[in-house]
CSV table of C-alpha atoms in Angstrom, one decimal:
chain,number,residue,atom,x,y,z
B,9,MET,CA,36.5,-1.9,67.9
B,10,THR,CA,33.5,-1.2,65.1
B,11,ALA,CA,33.5,0.3,62.1
B,12,ASP,CA,32.6,3.3,63.9
B,13,THR,CA,36.2,3.4,65.4
B,14,ILE,CA,37.5,3.6,61.5
B,15,GLU,CA,38.7,6.9,60.8
B,16,LEU,CA,38.6,8.8,57.0
B,17,LEU,CA,41.8,9.1,55.5
B,18,HIS,CA,44.1,11.9,56.6
B,19,PRO,CA,44.6,14.6,53.5
B,20,SER,CA,48.2,13.7,53.8
B,21,ASP,CA,47.7,10.3,52.8
B,22,VAL,CA,45.1,10.8,49.7
B,23,LEU,CA,47.4,10.0,46.1
B,24,ALA,CA,44.2,11.5,44.6
B,25,GLY,CA,40.0,11.9,45.0
B,26,ARG,CA,38.0,11.1,41.4
B,27,GLU,CA,34.3,11.3,40.8
B,28,LEU,CA,31.8,8.3,39.8
B,29,VAL,CA,30.3,9.1,37.0
B,30,SER,CA,27.3,6.8,35.6
B,31,ALA,CA,27.0,7.1,31.9
B,32,PRO,CA,27.5,5.3,28.2
B,33,GLY,CA,31.2,6.9,27.9
B,34,ARG,CA,33.7,8.2,30.5
B,35,SER,CA,33.9,11.5,28.8
B,36,ALA,CA,33.7,14.8,30.6
B,37,ASP,CA,32.3,16.2,27.8
B,38,ASP,CA,29.4,13.7,27.8
B,39,ARG,CA,26.2,15.1,28.3
B,40,ASP,CA,24.6,11.8,29.4
B,41,VAL,CA,27.5,11.8,32.8
B,42,ARG,CA,25.6,11.7,35.6
B,43,VAL,CA,28.0,12.5,39.2
B,44,ILE,CA,27.1,10.0,41.6
B,45,GLY,CA,27.3,10.8,45.3
B,46,GLU,CA,30.3,12.2,46.4
B,47,ALA,CA,34.3,11.7,45.1
B,48,VAL,CA,35.8,9.0,46.2
B,49,ARG,CA,39.8,8.9,48.0
B,50,CYS,CA,42.2,6.9,47.3
B,51,GLY,CA,44.9,6.7,49.3
B,52,ARG,CA,48.5,6.8,48.3
B,53,PRO,CA,49.3,2.7,48.0
B,54,VAL,CA,52.0,1.5,51.0
B,55,ILE,CA,54.8,-0.8,49.3
B,56,TYR,CA,57.1,-2.6,51.8
B,57,PRO,CA,59.8,-5.3,51.1
B,58,VAL,CA,59.0,-9.3,52.7
B,59,PRO,CA,62.0,-11.5,52.9
B,60,GLY,CA,62.2,-14.9,51.7
B,61,PRO,CA,62.3,-16.5,54.7
B,62,ASP,CA,59.0,-15.1,55.4
B,63,LEU,CA,56.6,-15.9,53.0
B,64,PRO,CA,54.7,-19.3,53.3
B,65,PRO,CA,56.3,-22.2,52.2
B,66,ALA,CA,54.4,-22.9,49.0
B,67,LEU,CA,56.2,-19.7,48.1
B,68,GLN,CA,59.5,-20.0,49.8
B,69,ARG,CA,60.5,-22.2,46.8
B,70,ARG,CA,59.9,-19.0,44.6
B,71,ALA,CA,61.8,-16.9,46.2
B,72,GLY,CA,65.1,-16.1,44.3
B,73,ALA,CA,66.1,-16.7,40.6
B,74,GLY,CA,65.7,-12.8,40.2
B,75,TYR,CA,62.2,-12.1,42.3
B,76,ARG,CA,61.9,-10.6,44.9
B,77,TYR,CA,58.7,-10.2,46.9
B,78,VAL,CA,56.9,-7.2,48.1
B,79,GLY,CA,53.3,-6.5,50.1
B,80,ALA,CA,51.3,-4.1,49.0
B,81,ILE,CA,48.5,-2.1,51.1
B,82,PHE,CA,45.7,0.2,49.3
B,83,ALA,CA,42.9,2.2,51.0
B,84,PHE,CA,40.1,3.9,49.6
B,85,ASP,CA,36.7,5.8,50.7
B,86,LEU,CA,33.3,6.0,49.3
B,87,GLY,CA,32.1,9.6,48.5
B,88,ASP,CA,28.4,10.1,50.2
B,89,LEU,CA,26.0,9.5,48.8
B,90,GLY,CA,22.1,11.2,47.4
B,91,ASP,CA,19.2,10.5,49.6
B,92,GLY,CA,17.5,7.1,49.4
B,93,GLU,CA,20.2,5.5,47.5
B,94,ARG,CA,23.4,3.0,48.9
B,95,TYR,CA,25.9,1.2,47.3
B,96,GLN,CA,25.6,-2.5,46.4
B,97,ALA,CA,28.5,-3.3,45.1
B,98,VAL,CA,32.1,-1.8,44.8
B,99,ARG,CA,34.7,-3.2,42.8
B,100,PHE,CA,38.4,-2.1,43.5
B,101,GLU,CA,41.1,-2.5,40.4
B,102,VAL,CA,44.8,-2.2,40.5
B,103,GLU,CA,47.1,-2.7,37.0
B,104,LEU,CA,50.4,-2.9,37.2
B,105,ALA,CA,52.7,-1.1,34.4
B,106,ASP,CA,54.7,-4.3,34.8
B,107,ARG,CA,53.7,-6.9,33.6
B,108,ARG,CA,56.5,-8.6,35.0
B,109,ALA,CA,54.8,-7.9,38.6
B,110,VAL,CA,52.1,-10.0,39.3
B,111,ALA,CA,49.8,-10.3,42.7
B,112,LEU,CA,50.7,-14.0,44.1
B,113,ARG,CA,48.3,-13.4,47.2
B,114,LEU,CA,44.9,-11.0,47.8
B,115,ASP,CA,43.9,-10.8,51.4
B,116,GLY,CA,40.7,-9.0,52.1
B,117,ASP,CA,40.4,-8.6,56.0
B,118,GLY,CA,43.4,-8.8,58.8
B,119,GLY,CA,42.3,-12.2,59.4
B,120,ALA,CA,44.2,-13.8,55.8
B,121,LEU,CA,46.6,-12.0,56.5
B,122,GLY,CA,47.4,-12.0,59.7
B,123,LEU,CA,46.7,-9.8,62.3
B,124,THR,CA,44.9,-10.1,65.5
B,125,PHE,CA,42.7,-6.9,66.2
B,126,ASP,CA,41.7,-6.1,70.3
B,127,ASN,CA,40.9,-2.8,71.9
B,128,ALA,CA,45.3,-1.4,71.9
B,129,GLY,CA,44.3,-2.1,68.1
B,130,PRO,CA,46.0,-4.6,64.9
B,131,ALA,CA,49.2,-7.2,66.1
B,132,PRO,CA,51.1,-9.3,64.2
B,133,ALA,CA,50.4,-12.7,63.9
B,134,SER,CA,52.9,-13.8,61.5
B,135,THR,CA,56.4,-12.8,60.1
B,136,ALA,CA,54.6,-11.3,56.8
B,137,ALA,CA,52.0,-9.2,59.5
B,138,ALA,CA,54.7,-8.0,61.1
B,139,HIS,CA,56.3,-6.7,58.3
B,140,THR,CA,53.2,-4.9,57.2
B,141,VAL,CA,52.7,-3.6,60.8
B,142,THR,CA,55.8,-1.6,60.5
B,143,ALA,CA,55.3,-0.7,57.0
B,144,THR,CA,52.0,1.1,58.0
B,145,ARG,CA,53.0,2.9,61.7
B,146,ALA,CA,52.8,6.3,59.9
B,147,ARG,CA,49.2,5.3,59.4
B,148,PRO,CA,48.2,2.2,62.0
B,149,ASP,CA,44.6,3.4,60.9
B,150,TRP,CA,45.2,1.8,57.7
B,151,LEU,CA,45.1,-1.8,59.3
B,152,ARG,CA,42.3,-1.3,60.9
B,153,ARG,CA,40.1,-0.6,58.0
B,154,LEU,CA,41.3,-4.7,57.6
B,155,LEU,CA,39.6,-5.6,60.4
B,156,ASN,CA,36.6,-8.1,59.6
B,157,ARG,CA,33.4,-6.7,60.6
B,158,ARG,CA,30.5,-7.6,61.1
B,159,GLY,CA,27.7,-8.2,58.8
B,160,VAL,CA,29.6,-6.5,56.0
B,161,PRO,CA,30.9,-8.9,52.8
B,162,ARG,CA,34.0,-10.4,52.4
B,163,ALA,CA,36.2,-9.2,49.4
B,164,TRP,CA,35.5,-11.8,46.4
B,165,THR,CA,39.6,-11.7,44.5
B,166,LEU,CA,40.1,-12.5,41.2
B,167,GLY,CA,43.4,-11.9,39.8
B,168,LEU,CA,46.2,-14.1,41.1
B,169,GLN,CA,49.4,-14.8,38.8
B,170,ASN,CA,48.1,-11.9,36.8
B,171,HIS,CA,49.2,-7.6,36.7
B,172,ARG,CA,46.0,-7.0,37.1
B,173,PHE,CA,43.4,-7.9,40.3
B,174,ARG,CA,40.7,-6.8,42.0
B,175,TRP,CA,38.6,-6.8,45.1
B,176,THR,CA,34.9,-6.8,45.1
B,177,TYR,CA,31.9,-6.4,48.0
B,178,GLU,CA,29.2,-7.6,47.1
B,179,ASP,CA,26.0,-7.3,49.2
B,180,PRO,CA,23.1,-9.8,47.2
B,181,ARG,CA,20.1,-8.8,49.0
B,182,SER,CA,20.8,-4.9,49.2
B,183,ALA,CA,20.2,-4.8,52.9
B,184,LEU,CA,23.5,-4.2,54.5
B,185,LEU,CA,25.0,-1.2,54.6
B,186,LEU,CA,28.8,-1.0,52.8
B,187,PRO,CA,31.2,0.5,55.1
B,188,ARG,CA,32.7,3.9,53.5
B,189,SER,CA,36.2,2.9,54.8
B,190,TYR,CA,38.5,0.0,53.0
B,191,ALA,CA,41.8,-1.6,52.5
B,192,VAL,CA,43.3,-4.0,50.9
B,193,HIS,CA,46.3,-6.6,50.8
B,194,ALA,CA,48.8,-8.0,48.1
B,195,LEU,CA,51.6,-9.4,48.0
B,196,ILE,CA,53.6,-9.1,45.1
B,197,GLU,CA,56.2,-10.9,43.1
B,198,VAL,CA,58.1,-8.2,41.4
B,199,PRO,CA,61.4,-8.6,39.3
B,200,ALA,CA,64.8,-8.2,41.3
B,201,ASP,CA,65.5,-5.3,38.7
B,202,LEU,CA,62.3,-3.4,39.0
B,203,ALA,CA,62.9,-0.2,41.7
B,204,GLU,CA,59.7,1.1,41.0
B,205,ILE,CA,56.1,-0.1,41.0
B,206,HIS,CA,53.6,2.2,38.2
B,207,GLY,CA,50.1,1.5,37.8
B,208,THR,CA,47.0,2.9,38.2
B,209,ILE,CA,44.4,2.5,39.8
B,210,ASP,CA,40.4,2.3,38.8
B,211,MET,CA,36.6,2.0,40.6
B,212,HIS,CA,33.7,0.5,39.5
B,213,VAL,CA,29.9,0.8,41.7
B,214,ASP,CA,26.7,-0.4,41.7
B,215,VAL,CA,24.2,1.9,43.6
B,216,SER,CA,20.9,1.4,44.2
B,217,THR,CA,18.0,4.4,44.6
B,218,ARG,CA,14.6,4.9,46.3
B,219,ALA,CA,13.2,3.6,42.9
B,220,SER,CA,14.7,0.5,42.6
B,221,THR,CA,17.0,0.9,39.8
B,222,VAL,CA,20.8,0.3,40.0
B,223,LEU,CA,23.3,2.9,38.2
B,224,HIS,CA,26.5,1.6,37.4
B,225,ALA,CA,29.6,3.9,38.0
B,226,ASP,CA,33.4,4.5,37.6
B,227,LEU,CA,35.6,6.7,37.9
B,228,ARG,CA,36.0,9.2,35.4
B,229,ASP,CA,39.6,9.2,35.6
B,230,SER,CA,42.0,6.1,36.2
B,231,ILE,CA,44.4,7.2,38.8
B,232,ALA,CA,48.0,6.5,38.4
B,233,PHE,CA,50.7,5.7,41.3
B,234,SER,CA,54.6,5.3,41.3
B,235,GLU,CA,56.3,4.1,44.6
B,236,SER,CA,59.4,3.1,45.3
B,237,VAL,CA,60.5,-0.3,46.8
B,238,PRO,CA,61.9,0.1,49.6
B,239,ALA,CA,65.3,-1.8,51.2
B,240,LEU,CA,64.7,-4.9,53.6
B,241,THR,CA,64.4,-4.2,57.4
B,242,GLY,CA,65.9,-6.0,60.2
B,243,PRO,CA,64.2,-9.4,61.2
B,244,ALA,CA,60.3,-9.3,61.7
B,245,ASP,CA,58.7,-9.3,65.4
B,246,VAL,CA,56.4,-11.7,66.0
B,247,THR,CA,54.3,-12.2,69.2
B,248,GLY,CA,51.4,-14.4,69.9
B,249,SER,CA,50.2,-17.5,69.4
B,250,ALA,CA,48.0,-17.1,66.8
B,251,ALA,CA,48.5,-18.5,62.8
B,252,VAL,CA,47.1,-18.4,59.5
B,253,ARG,CA,46.1,-22.1,59.4
B,254,LEU,CA,43.3,-24.0,57.1
B,255,CYS,CA,40.2,-25.3,58.6
B,256,MET,CA,38.4,-27.9,58.4
B,257,ALA,CA,34.7,-29.0,59.1
B,258,ALA,CA,32.5,-32.5,58.1
B,259,ASP,CA,29.2,-33.5,59.2
B,260,VAL,CA,27.3,-36.4,58.2
B,261,SER,CA,24.2,-36.2,56.5
B,262,GLY,CA,21.0,-37.4,57.8
B,263,TYR,CA,23.0,-38.7,61.2
B,264,SER,CA,19.5,-38.2,63.2
B,265,SER,CA,17.8,-40.7,61.5
B,266,ARG,CA,19.7,-43.6,62.7
B,267,THR,CA,19.3,-45.7,65.2
B,268,ASN,CA,21.9,-45.7,68.5
B,269,ALA,CA,23.5,-48.5,67.0
B,270,GLU,CA,23.9,-47.2,63.6
B,271,THR,CA,25.1,-43.7,65.1
B,272,GLU,CA,28.0,-45.6,66.4
B,273,ARG,CA,29.5,-47.4,63.4
B,274,ILE,CA,29.2,-43.7,62.1
B,275,GLN,CA,31.3,-42.4,64.6
B,276,GLY,CA,34.1,-45.0,64.3
B,277,LEU,CA,34.1,-44.2,60.6
B,278,LEU,CA,34.0,-40.8,60.2
B,279,VAL,CA,37.0,-40.3,62.8
B,280,ASP,CA,39.1,-43.3,60.8
B,281,ILE,CA,38.1,-41.7,57.3
B,282,LEU,CA,39.0,-38.4,58.2
B,283,ALA,CA,43.1,-39.2,60.3
B,284,ARG,CA,43.2,-41.4,56.8
B,285,ALA,CA,42.1,-38.9,55.0
B,286,ARG,CA,44.6,-36.2,56.6
B,287,ARG,CA,47.3,-39.1,57.0
B,288,ALA,CA,47.5,-39.2,53.0
B,289,ALA,CA,48.3,-34.8,53.0
B,290,GLY,CA,51.3,-35.3,55.3
B,291,ILE,CA,49.2,-34.3,58.2
B,292,ALA,CA,50.5,-36.5,61.6
B,293,ASP,CA,47.8,-37.2,64.2
B,294,SER,CA,49.6,-35.8,66.8
B,295,ALA,CA,49.7,-32.3,64.3
B,296,VAL,CA,46.0,-32.2,65.2
B,297,ALA,CA,43.4,-32.4,68.2
B,298,PRO,CA,40.1,-32.9,66.4
B,299,GLN,CA,36.9,-31.3,67.8
B,300,ALA,CA,34.5,-34.2,68.0
B,301,HIS,CA,30.7,-33.8,68.0
B,302,GLY,CA,28.5,-36.6,67.4
B,303,ASP,CA,27.6,-36.5,63.8
B,304,GLY,CA,30.5,-34.1,62.8
B,305,GLN,CA,34.4,-33.2,63.5
B,306,PHE,CA,36.0,-29.3,63.8
B,307,THR,CA,40.1,-29.7,62.7
B,308,VAL,CA,42.2,-27.0,62.8
B,309,LEU,CA,45.3,-28.2,60.8
B,310,PRO,CA,49.3,-26.9,61.2
B,311,PRO,CA,50.7,-23.6,60.1
B,312,GLY,CA,52.6,-23.6,57.4
B,313,ILE,CA,51.4,-26.6,54.9
B,314,ASP,CA,51.4,-26.1,51.7
B,315,GLU,CA,47.7,-26.2,50.5
B,316,SER,CA,48.2,-26.9,46.7
B,317,ALA,CA,49.4,-30.3,48.2
B,318,VAL,CA,47.6,-30.9,51.0
B,319,ILE,CA,44.1,-30.3,49.9
B,320,PRO,CA,44.4,-32.4,46.3
B,321,ARG,CA,45.7,-35.1,48.6
B,322,LEU,CA,43.0,-34.5,51.0
B,323,ILE,CA,40.1,-34.6,48.9
B,324,ASP,CA,41.5,-37.5,46.6
B,325,GLU,CA,41.7,-40.1,49.9
B,326,LEU,CA,38.2,-38.7,51.5
B,327,GLY,CA,36.5,-40.0,48.7
B,328,THR,CA,38.5,-43.1,48.3
B,329,ALA,CA,37.8,-44.1,51.8
B,330,LEU,CA,34.1,-43.3,51.5
B,331,ARG,CA,33.8,-45.5,47.9
B,332,GLU,CA,35.4,-48.0,50.0
B,333,VAL,CA,32.9,-48.1,52.8
B,334,ASN,CA,29.9,-47.1,50.6
B,335,ALA,CA,30.8,-50.0,48.4
B,336,VAL,CA,29.6,-52.4,50.6
B,337,ALA,CA,26.7,-50.6,52.7
B,338,THR,CA,23.2,-50.9,51.7
B,339,PRO,CA,21.4,-47.8,50.3
B,340,ASP,CA,19.8,-46.6,53.8
B,341,ALA,CA,23.8,-47.7,55.4
B,342,ARG,CA,25.6,-45.1,53.5
B,343,LEU,CA,28.1,-42.7,54.6
B,344,ARG,CA,27.4,-39.1,52.8
B,345,LEU,CA,29.2,-36.2,54.2
B,346,ARG,CA,29.1,-31.9,53.7
B,347,LEU,CA,33.4,-31.0,53.5
B,348,ALA,CA,34.2,-27.1,54.5
B,349,LEU,CA,37.2,-25.5,54.1
B,350,HIS,CA,38.5,-22.3,55.0
B,351,ARG,CA,41.1,-20.1,55.6
B,352,GLY,CA,42.2,-17.7,58.2
B,353,LEU,CA,44.4,-16.8,61.2
B,354,VAL,CA,43.2,-18.7,64.5
B,355,LYS,CA,44.4,-19.1,68.0
B,356,PRO,CA,43.7,-21.3,70.8
B,357,ALA,CA,42.3,-20.3,73.6
B,358,CYS,CA,40.8,-22.3,77.1
B,359,ASN,CA,37.1,-23.4,75.1
B,360,GLY,CA,38.4,-24.0,71.4
B,361,TRP,CA,40.0,-21.7,68.8
B,362,VAL,CA,39.4,-18.2,68.1
B,363,GLY,CA,39.6,-16.7,65.1
B,364,SER,CA,36.6,-15.6,62.0
B,365,SER,CA,37.6,-18.9,59.8
B,366,THR,CA,36.3,-21.0,62.8
B,367,ILE,CA,32.6,-19.3,61.7
B,368,ALA,CA,33.1,-19.3,59.0
B,369,VAL,CA,33.7,-23.0,58.0
B,370,HIS,CA,30.8,-23.9,60.2
B,371,ARG,CA,28.5,-21.4,58.1
B,372,LEU,CA,29.8,-22.8,55.2
B,373,LEU,CA,29.1,-26.5,56.4
B,374,ASP,CA,26.0,-25.4,57.1
B,375,SER,CA,24.6,-23.3,53.9
B,376,PRO,CA,21.7,-24.1,52.0
B,377,PRO,CA,23.9,-24.2,48.7
B,378,LEU,CA,26.1,-27.4,50.2
B,379,ARG,CA,23.0,-28.9,51.8
B,380,THR,CA,21.1,-28.7,48.4
B,381,ALA,CA,23.5,-29.8,46.3
B,382,LEU,CA,24.3,-32.8,48.4
B,383,ARG,CA,20.2,-33.4,48.3
B,384,GLU,CA,20.0,-32.9,44.3
B,385,HIS,CA,23.5,-35.5,43.7
B,386,ALA,CA,21.7,-38.7,45.8
B,387,ALA,CA,25.0,-40.7,43.8
B,388,ALA,CA,27.4,-38.2,45.6
B,389,ASP,CA,29.4,-39.8,48.6
B,390,PHE,CA,30.4,-35.8,49.4
B,391,VAL,CA,30.3,-32.1,48.4
B,392,LEU,CA,32.7,-29.2,49.3
B,393,GLY,CA,32.1,-26.0,49.6
B,394,ILE,CA,35.3,-23.8,50.0
B,395,PRO,CA,36.0,-19.9,49.9
B,396,ASP,CA,36.6,-17.6,47.5
B,397,VAL,CA,39.9,-17.2,49.3
B,398,LEU,CA,40.9,-20.8,48.4
B,399,PHE,CA,39.4,-21.0,45.5
B,400,GLN,CA,41.4,-18.6,44.1
B,401,ASP,CA,44.5,-19.3,45.6
B,402,VAL,CA,44.7,-23.0,45.4
B,403,ILE,CA,42.1,-24.4,42.9
B,404,VAL,CA,42.6,-22.0,40.3
B,405,HIS,CA,46.1,-23.0,39.5
B,406,ALA,CA,45.6,-27.0,40.8
B,407,ALA,CA,47.1,-29.4,38.3
B,408,GLU,CA,45.2,-32.2,39.9
B,409,PRO,CA,41.1,-32.9,41.1
B,410,PRO,CA,40.0,-30.6,42.8
B,411,LEU,CA,39.9,-28.9,39.2
B,412,PRO,CA,38.1,-25.5,38.8
B,413,SER,CA,35.5,-27.0,36.0
B,414,ASP,CA,34.2,-29.4,39.2
B,415,PHE,CA,33.2,-26.0,41.2
B,416,THR,CA,30.1,-24.2,40.8
B,417,PRO,CA,30.0,-20.7,42.6
B,418,VAL,CA,27.6,-19.8,44.7
B,419,VAL,CA,26.7,-16.8,47.1
B,420,VAL,CA,26.7,-17.7,51.2
B,421,ASP,CA,23.8,-15.7,52.5
B,422,LEU,CA,22.8,-16.1,56.3
B,423,PRO,CA,20.8,-12.3,56.8
B,424,GLU,CA,19.7,-14.1,60.4
B,425,LYS,CA,23.7,-14.5,61.1
B,426,SER,CA,25.0,-10.9,59.3
B,427,PHE,CA,26.7,-13.6,57.5
B,428,VAL,CA,27.6,-13.2,53.2
B,429,GLU,CA,30.8,-14.5,51.5
B,430,HIS,CA,31.3,-15.8,47.8
B,431,CYS,CA,31.9,-19.9,48.3
B,432,TRP,CA,32.1,-22.3,45.7
B,433,VAL,CA,30.7,-25.9,46.2
B,434,ALA,CA,31.9,-29.1,44.1
B,435,VAL,CA,30.6,-32.5,44.2
B,436,GLY,CA,32.8,-35.4,45.6
B,437,THR,CA,32.9,-39.2,44.1
B,438,THR,CA,30.1,-40.8,43.3
B,439,SER,CA,29.9,-44.7,44.5
B,440,SER,CA,27.7,-47.5,43.1
B,441,VAL,CA,24.4,-48.1,45.3
B,442,ARG,CA,24.3,-51.9,46.3
B,443,ALA,CA,20.6,-52.6,46.4
């Protein structure tokens, strides 16, 4: 399935159309207003209930106590631009009128939501995704918009635990062609007494011109929406063995320069340290099947884990284990790692795991920002890279290390792989180097 198979919004699904204007102000009376391209169109949001038992484990504990949960899909189409102009960045923002209603998860593609895509169309691989499929039966093409399209920047999200939240698609090189059609998904916590969800939609774009200038434009006026919260339906119907899981990849620095005896020792240490870190995070050896490749290892963790507990425990034990190993090693024999985490829909296949996150985690692991961070911090035992979705979902709310202040934002931009994603890098623990 390609972007060419995704249709523009049907007129019956359009909530409103608005002009994009570039000007010091947004008033229609301002003579400096310049209209950018054709008007954009926003679809009427799809709002549907999500039962507490069908939420991720970390959110199940929040269910009840006067709150309930809804999923929301927002869709929009960008208008055509003038000759020599192209979209360089698109920011889609939602603000809920009731500040008690907040976003708990923001999905920019179907992999994070739990949707698989094949020639037959979208199929749910999680209970939450099954409710989404049911809710969009009248608008099936909306789910196709959540397909992780090759060569298209993944969404950068902001606004968890807030009534205002947004998705940003940005092409840092101005070399990719941003698509015209989008859909995004949010999981929203609302008060039990809230019968309707009211809010506004805004959009901001950056447009590069033939003259190599950048125009910044906004909707001339915000788009208001109001949707009722429907009653819960029956249990979700889920088929297939795919699930949203946390993927972990690790790689040893300077492996190829070692002797055979040293590489054999390092392989043993790597396997032991990573297993020790997983066990400390509550992941039993029997629950995973790590894939080894000499100087590295790739592991898909079990579904349904509490990432807010697993990630800090895993990273803490990894740092402790590396400090212990390196405390008795000479400088040349130190074990230093690059570590990357990613989350998405994965499925076991005949020769390994299938899913965009299994590819993305290795793109991040081998990326220049992660390699540079380890090289520039010679005393560090490891560096950690995570995508923006994990940073926003887990790290932003962390009460124990790694904390948000430990991370630096980077853009992993790999033109030869048609891959670009907003990520975060943290430098891990340091060891006293023995002479």
